[in-house]
Coordinates of N, CA and C in Angstrom, one line a residue:
X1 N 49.8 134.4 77.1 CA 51.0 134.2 78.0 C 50.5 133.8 79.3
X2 N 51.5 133.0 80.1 CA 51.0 132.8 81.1 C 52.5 133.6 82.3
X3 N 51.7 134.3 83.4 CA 52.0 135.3 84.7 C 52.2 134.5 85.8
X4 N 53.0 134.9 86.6 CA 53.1 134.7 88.0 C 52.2 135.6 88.6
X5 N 51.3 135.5 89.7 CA 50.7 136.0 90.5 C 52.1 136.8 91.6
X6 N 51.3 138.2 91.3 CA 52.2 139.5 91.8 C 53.0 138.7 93.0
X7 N 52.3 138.3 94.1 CA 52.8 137.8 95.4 C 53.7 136.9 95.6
X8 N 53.5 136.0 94.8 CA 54.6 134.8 94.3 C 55.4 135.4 93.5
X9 N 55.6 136.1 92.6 CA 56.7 136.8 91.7 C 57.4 137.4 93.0
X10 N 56.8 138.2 94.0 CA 57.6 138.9 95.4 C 58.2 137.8 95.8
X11 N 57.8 136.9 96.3 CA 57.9 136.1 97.2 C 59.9 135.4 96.5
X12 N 59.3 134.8 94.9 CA 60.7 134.3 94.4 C 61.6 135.2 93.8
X13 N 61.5 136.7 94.3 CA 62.7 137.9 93.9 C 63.0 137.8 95.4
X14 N 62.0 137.8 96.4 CA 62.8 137.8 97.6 C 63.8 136.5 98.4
X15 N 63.4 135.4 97.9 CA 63.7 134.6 98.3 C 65.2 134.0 97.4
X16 N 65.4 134.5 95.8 CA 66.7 134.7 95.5 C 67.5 135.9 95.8
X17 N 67.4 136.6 96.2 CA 68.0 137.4 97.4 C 68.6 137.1 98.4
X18 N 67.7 136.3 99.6 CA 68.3 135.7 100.7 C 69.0 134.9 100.6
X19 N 68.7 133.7 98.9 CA 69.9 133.0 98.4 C 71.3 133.5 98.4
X20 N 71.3 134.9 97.9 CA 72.6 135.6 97.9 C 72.9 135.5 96.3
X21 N 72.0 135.2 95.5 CA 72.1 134.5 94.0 C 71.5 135.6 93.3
X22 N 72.5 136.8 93.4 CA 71.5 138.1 92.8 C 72.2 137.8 91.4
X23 N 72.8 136.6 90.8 CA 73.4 136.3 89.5 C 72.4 135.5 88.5
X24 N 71.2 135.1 89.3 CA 70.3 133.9 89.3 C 70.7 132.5 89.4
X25 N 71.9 132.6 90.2 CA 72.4 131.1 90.2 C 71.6 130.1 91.1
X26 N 70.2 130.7 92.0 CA 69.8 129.8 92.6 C 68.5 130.5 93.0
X27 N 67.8 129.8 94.1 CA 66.5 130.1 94.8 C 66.4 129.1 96.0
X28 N 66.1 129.7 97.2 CA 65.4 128.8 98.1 C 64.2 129.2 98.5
X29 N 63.7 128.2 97.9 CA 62.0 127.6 98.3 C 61.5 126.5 98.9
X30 N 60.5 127.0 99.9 CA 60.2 125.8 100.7 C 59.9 124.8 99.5
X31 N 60.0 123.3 100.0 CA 59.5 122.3 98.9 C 58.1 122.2 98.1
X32 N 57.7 122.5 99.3 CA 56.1 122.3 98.7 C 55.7 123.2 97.9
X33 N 56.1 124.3 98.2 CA 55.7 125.5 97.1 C 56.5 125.2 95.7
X34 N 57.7 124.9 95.7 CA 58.3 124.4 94.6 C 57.3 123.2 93.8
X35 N 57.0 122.5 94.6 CA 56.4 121.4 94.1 C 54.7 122.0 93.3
X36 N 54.3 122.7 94.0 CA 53.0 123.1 93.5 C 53.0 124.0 92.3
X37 N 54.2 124.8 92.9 CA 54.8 125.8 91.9 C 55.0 124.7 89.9
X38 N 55.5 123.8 90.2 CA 56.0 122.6 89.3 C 54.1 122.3 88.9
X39 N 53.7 121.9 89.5 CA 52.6 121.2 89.0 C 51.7 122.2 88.2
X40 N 51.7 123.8 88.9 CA 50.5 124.7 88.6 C 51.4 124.9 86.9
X41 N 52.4 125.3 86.3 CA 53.4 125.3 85.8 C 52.8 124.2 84.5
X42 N 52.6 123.0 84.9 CA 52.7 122.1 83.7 C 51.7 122.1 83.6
X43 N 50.4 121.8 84.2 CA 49.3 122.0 84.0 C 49.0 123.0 82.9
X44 N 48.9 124.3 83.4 CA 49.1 125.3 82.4 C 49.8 125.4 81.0
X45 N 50.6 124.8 81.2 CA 51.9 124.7 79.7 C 51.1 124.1 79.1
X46 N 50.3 122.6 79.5 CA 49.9 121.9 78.9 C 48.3 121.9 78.8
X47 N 47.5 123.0 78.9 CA 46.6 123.5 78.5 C 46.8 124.7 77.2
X48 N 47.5 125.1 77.2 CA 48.1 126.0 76.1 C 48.1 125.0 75.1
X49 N 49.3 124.4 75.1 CA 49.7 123.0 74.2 C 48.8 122.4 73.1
X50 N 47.4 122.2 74.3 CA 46.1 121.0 74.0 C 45.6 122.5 72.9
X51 N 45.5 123.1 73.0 CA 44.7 124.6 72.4 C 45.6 124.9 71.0
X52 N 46.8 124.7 70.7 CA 47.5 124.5 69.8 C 48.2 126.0 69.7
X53 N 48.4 126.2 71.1 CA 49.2 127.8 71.2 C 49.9 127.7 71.9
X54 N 51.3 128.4 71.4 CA 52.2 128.6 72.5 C 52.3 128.8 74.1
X55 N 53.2 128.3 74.6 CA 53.0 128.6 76.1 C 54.0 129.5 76.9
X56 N 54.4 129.9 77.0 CA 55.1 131.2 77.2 C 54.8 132.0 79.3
X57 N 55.6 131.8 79.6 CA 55.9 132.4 80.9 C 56.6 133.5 81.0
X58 N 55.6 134.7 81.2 CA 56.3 136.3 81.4 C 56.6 136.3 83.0
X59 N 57.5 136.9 83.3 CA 58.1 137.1 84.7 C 59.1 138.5 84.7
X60 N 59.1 138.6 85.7 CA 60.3 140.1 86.3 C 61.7 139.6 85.8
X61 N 62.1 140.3 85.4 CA 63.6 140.5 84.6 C 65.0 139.4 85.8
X62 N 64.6 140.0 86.8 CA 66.0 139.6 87.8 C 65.6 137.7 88.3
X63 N 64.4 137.4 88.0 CA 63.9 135.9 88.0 C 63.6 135.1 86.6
X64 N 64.0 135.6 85.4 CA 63.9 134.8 84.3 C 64.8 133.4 83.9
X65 N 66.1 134.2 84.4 CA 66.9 132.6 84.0 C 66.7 131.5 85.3
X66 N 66.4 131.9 86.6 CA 65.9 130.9 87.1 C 64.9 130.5 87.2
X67 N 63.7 131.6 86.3 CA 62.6 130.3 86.1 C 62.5 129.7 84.8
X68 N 63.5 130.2 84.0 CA 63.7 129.3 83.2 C 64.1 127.6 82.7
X69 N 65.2 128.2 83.8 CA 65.9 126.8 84.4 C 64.9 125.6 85.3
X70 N 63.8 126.4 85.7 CA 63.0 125.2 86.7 C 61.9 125.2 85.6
X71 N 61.2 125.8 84.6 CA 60.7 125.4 83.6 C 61.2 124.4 82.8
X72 N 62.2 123.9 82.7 CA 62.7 123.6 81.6 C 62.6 122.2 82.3
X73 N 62.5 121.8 83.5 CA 62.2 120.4 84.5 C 60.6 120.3 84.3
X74 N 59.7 121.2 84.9 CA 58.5 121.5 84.6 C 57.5 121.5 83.6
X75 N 58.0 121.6 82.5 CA 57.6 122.2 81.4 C 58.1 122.2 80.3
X76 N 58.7 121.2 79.7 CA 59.9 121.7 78.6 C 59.5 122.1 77.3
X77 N 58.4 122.4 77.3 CA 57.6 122.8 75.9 C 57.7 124.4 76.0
X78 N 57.7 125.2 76.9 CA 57.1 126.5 77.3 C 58.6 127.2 77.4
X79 N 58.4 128.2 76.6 CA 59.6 129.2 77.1 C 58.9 130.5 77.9
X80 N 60.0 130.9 78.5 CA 60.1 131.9 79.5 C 60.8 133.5 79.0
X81 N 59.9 134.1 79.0 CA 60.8 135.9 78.8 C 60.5 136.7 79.9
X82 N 60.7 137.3 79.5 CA 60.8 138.9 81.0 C 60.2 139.7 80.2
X83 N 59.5 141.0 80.8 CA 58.7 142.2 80.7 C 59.6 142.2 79.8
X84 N 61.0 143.1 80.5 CA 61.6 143.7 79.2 C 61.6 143.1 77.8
X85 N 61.8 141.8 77.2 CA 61.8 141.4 76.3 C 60.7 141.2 75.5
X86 N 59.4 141.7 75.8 CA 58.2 141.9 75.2 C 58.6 143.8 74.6
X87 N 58.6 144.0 73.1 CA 58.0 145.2 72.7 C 56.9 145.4 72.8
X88 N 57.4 147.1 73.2 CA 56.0 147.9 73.2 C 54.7 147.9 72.5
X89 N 55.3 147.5 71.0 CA 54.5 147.3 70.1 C 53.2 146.0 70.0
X90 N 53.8 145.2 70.6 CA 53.5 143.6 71.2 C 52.4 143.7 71.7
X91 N 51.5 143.1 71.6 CA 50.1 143.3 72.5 C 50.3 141.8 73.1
X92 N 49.9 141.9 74.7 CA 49.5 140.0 75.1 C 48.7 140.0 75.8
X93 N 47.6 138.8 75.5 CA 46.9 138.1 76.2 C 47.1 137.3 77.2
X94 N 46.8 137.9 78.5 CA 47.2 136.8 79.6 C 45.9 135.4 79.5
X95 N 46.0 134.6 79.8 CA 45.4 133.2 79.7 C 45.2 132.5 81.2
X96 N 46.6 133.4 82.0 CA 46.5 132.4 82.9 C 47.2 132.8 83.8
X97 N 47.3 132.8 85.0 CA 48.0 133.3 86.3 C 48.5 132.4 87.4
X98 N 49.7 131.8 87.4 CA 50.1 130.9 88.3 C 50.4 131.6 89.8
X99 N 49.5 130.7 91.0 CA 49.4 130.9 92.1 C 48.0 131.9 92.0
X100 N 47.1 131.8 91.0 CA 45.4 132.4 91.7 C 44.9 131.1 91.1
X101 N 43.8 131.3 92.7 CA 42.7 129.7 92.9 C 42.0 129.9 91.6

Protein backbone atom coordinates (compact mmCIF):
# COMPACT_ATOMS: atom_id res chain seq x y z
CA UNK A 1 0.00 0.00 0.00
CA UNK A 2 0.88 3.33 -0.48
CA UNK A 3 0.71 6.19 2.91
CA UNK A 4 0.56 9.68 3.19
CA UNK A 5 3.35 11.03 5.19
CA UNK A 6 1.96 11.70 8.87
CA UNK A 7 2.49 15.72 8.26
CA UNK A 8 0.74 15.95 5.03
CA UNK A 9 -2.13 13.62 6.24
CA UNK A 10 -2.23 16.68 9.30
CA UNK A 11 -1.84 19.22 7.07
CA UNK A 12 -5.04 17.78 4.54
CA UNK A 13 -7.47 17.00 7.87
CA UNK A 14 -6.58 20.49 8.72
CA UNK A 15 -7.01 22.19 5.87
CA UNK A 16 -10.56 20.36 5.10
CA UNK A 17 -11.53 21.78 8.23
CA UNK A 18 -10.84 25.33 7.55
CA UNK A 19 -12.75 24.45 4.27
CA UNK A 20 -15.76 24.02 6.64
CA UNK A 21 -16.13 20.54 4.48
CA UNK A 22 -16.22 18.31 7.63
CA UNK A 23 -18.70 16.29 5.00
CA UNK A 24 -15.65 15.86 2.60
CA UNK A 25 -17.11 17.99 0.15
CA UNK A 26 -13.93 19.83 -0.37
CA UNK A 27 -10.14 20.93 0.58
CA UNK A 28 -8.14 23.96 0.22
CA UNK A 29 -4.75 23.57 -0.82
CA UNK A 30 -2.20 25.80 -1.90
CA UNK A 31 -1.74 24.80 -5.70
CA UNK A 32 1.48 23.72 -5.74
CA UNK A 33 1.24 21.24 -3.15
CA UNK A 34 -1.81 19.96 -4.86
CA UNK A 35 0.15 19.80 -7.92
CA UNK A 36 3.08 17.82 -6.40
CA UNK A 37 0.63 16.11 -4.26
CA UNK A 38 -0.85 14.90 -8.02
CA UNK A 39 2.46 14.10 -9.44
CA UNK A 40 4.04 12.22 -6.18
CA UNK A 41 0.53 10.27 -6.38
CA UNK A 42 0.86 8.95 -10.06
CA UNK A 43 4.21 8.29 -10.04
CA UNK A 44 3.71 5.97 -7.29
CA UNK A 45 0.39 4.28 -8.63
CA UNK A 46 2.34 3.82 -11.50
CA UNK A 47 5.30 2.11 -10.07
CA UNK A 48 2.99 -0.40 -8.41
CA UNK A 49 1.24 -0.92 -11.78
CA UNK A 50 4.77 -1.56 -13.71
CA UNK A 51 5.38 -4.37 -10.68
CA UNK A 52 2.04 -6.02 -11.53
CA UNK A 53 0.50 -5.06 -7.96
CA UNK A 54 -2.13 -3.22 -6.87
CA UNK A 55 -1.94 0.30 -5.90
CA UNK A 56 -3.92 1.18 -3.14
CA UNK A 57 -3.81 4.48 -0.96
CA UNK A 58 -4.42 4.05 2.86
CA UNK A 59 -5.32 7.39 4.56
CA UNK A 60 -7.30 8.71 7.88
CA UNK A 61 -10.96 7.97 7.78
CA UNK A 62 -12.38 11.82 7.78
CA UNK A 63 -9.93 12.39 4.25
CA UNK A 64 -10.87 9.26 2.18
CA UNK A 65 -13.58 10.36 -0.09
CA UNK A 66 -11.64 13.40 -0.76
CA UNK A 67 -8.69 11.77 -1.65
CA UNK A 68 -10.47 9.60 -3.45
CA UNK A 69 -12.07 12.01 -5.50
CA UNK A 70 -8.51 13.71 -6.35
CA UNK A 71 -7.08 10.19 -7.00
CA UNK A 72 -9.39 9.36 -9.32
CA UNK A 73 -7.95 12.75 -11.55
CA UNK A 74 -4.37 11.57 -10.46
CA UNK A 75 -4.46 8.15 -10.63
CA UNK A 76 -7.36 6.28 -11.90
CA UNK A 77 -5.92 2.84 -11.58
CA UNK A 78 -5.39 3.07 -7.66
CA UNK A 79 -8.11 2.87 -5.13
CA UNK A 80 -8.14 4.51 -1.87
CA UNK A 81 -9.35 3.02 1.72
CA UNK A 82 -9.07 4.25 5.23
CA UNK A 83 -7.37 2.54 8.37
CA UNK A 84 -10.68 1.52 9.33
CA UNK A 85 -11.51 -0.43 6.33
CA UNK A 86 -8.38 -2.64 6.56
CA UNK A 87 -9.12 -5.80 9.05
CA UNK A 88 -7.22 -6.62 11.82
CA UNK A 89 -6.57 -9.72 10.34
CA UNK A 90 -5.00 -8.07 7.11
CA UNK A 91 -1.38 -7.70 7.25
CA UNK A 92 0.12 -4.59 4.84
CA UNK A 93 3.07 -3.80 3.27
CA UNK A 94 3.81 -0.21 3.02
CA UNK A 95 5.92 0.29 -0.37
CA UNK A 96 5.75 3.77 -0.34
CA UNK A 97 5.14 7.15 1.46
CA UNK A 98 3.85 10.21 -0.32
CA UNK A 99 5.48 13.49 0.73
CA UNK A 100 9.08 11.64 2.13
CA UNK A 101 12.26 12.74 -0.09
Amino acid sequence: VITLEPKLEQILLQSMQKAGQGNDDGILLEPGMAEQLQRSLADMVQRQEMQGKPAILLVAGPIRNMMARFVRYAAPGAQVLSYQEIPDSKQVTIVATVGQN
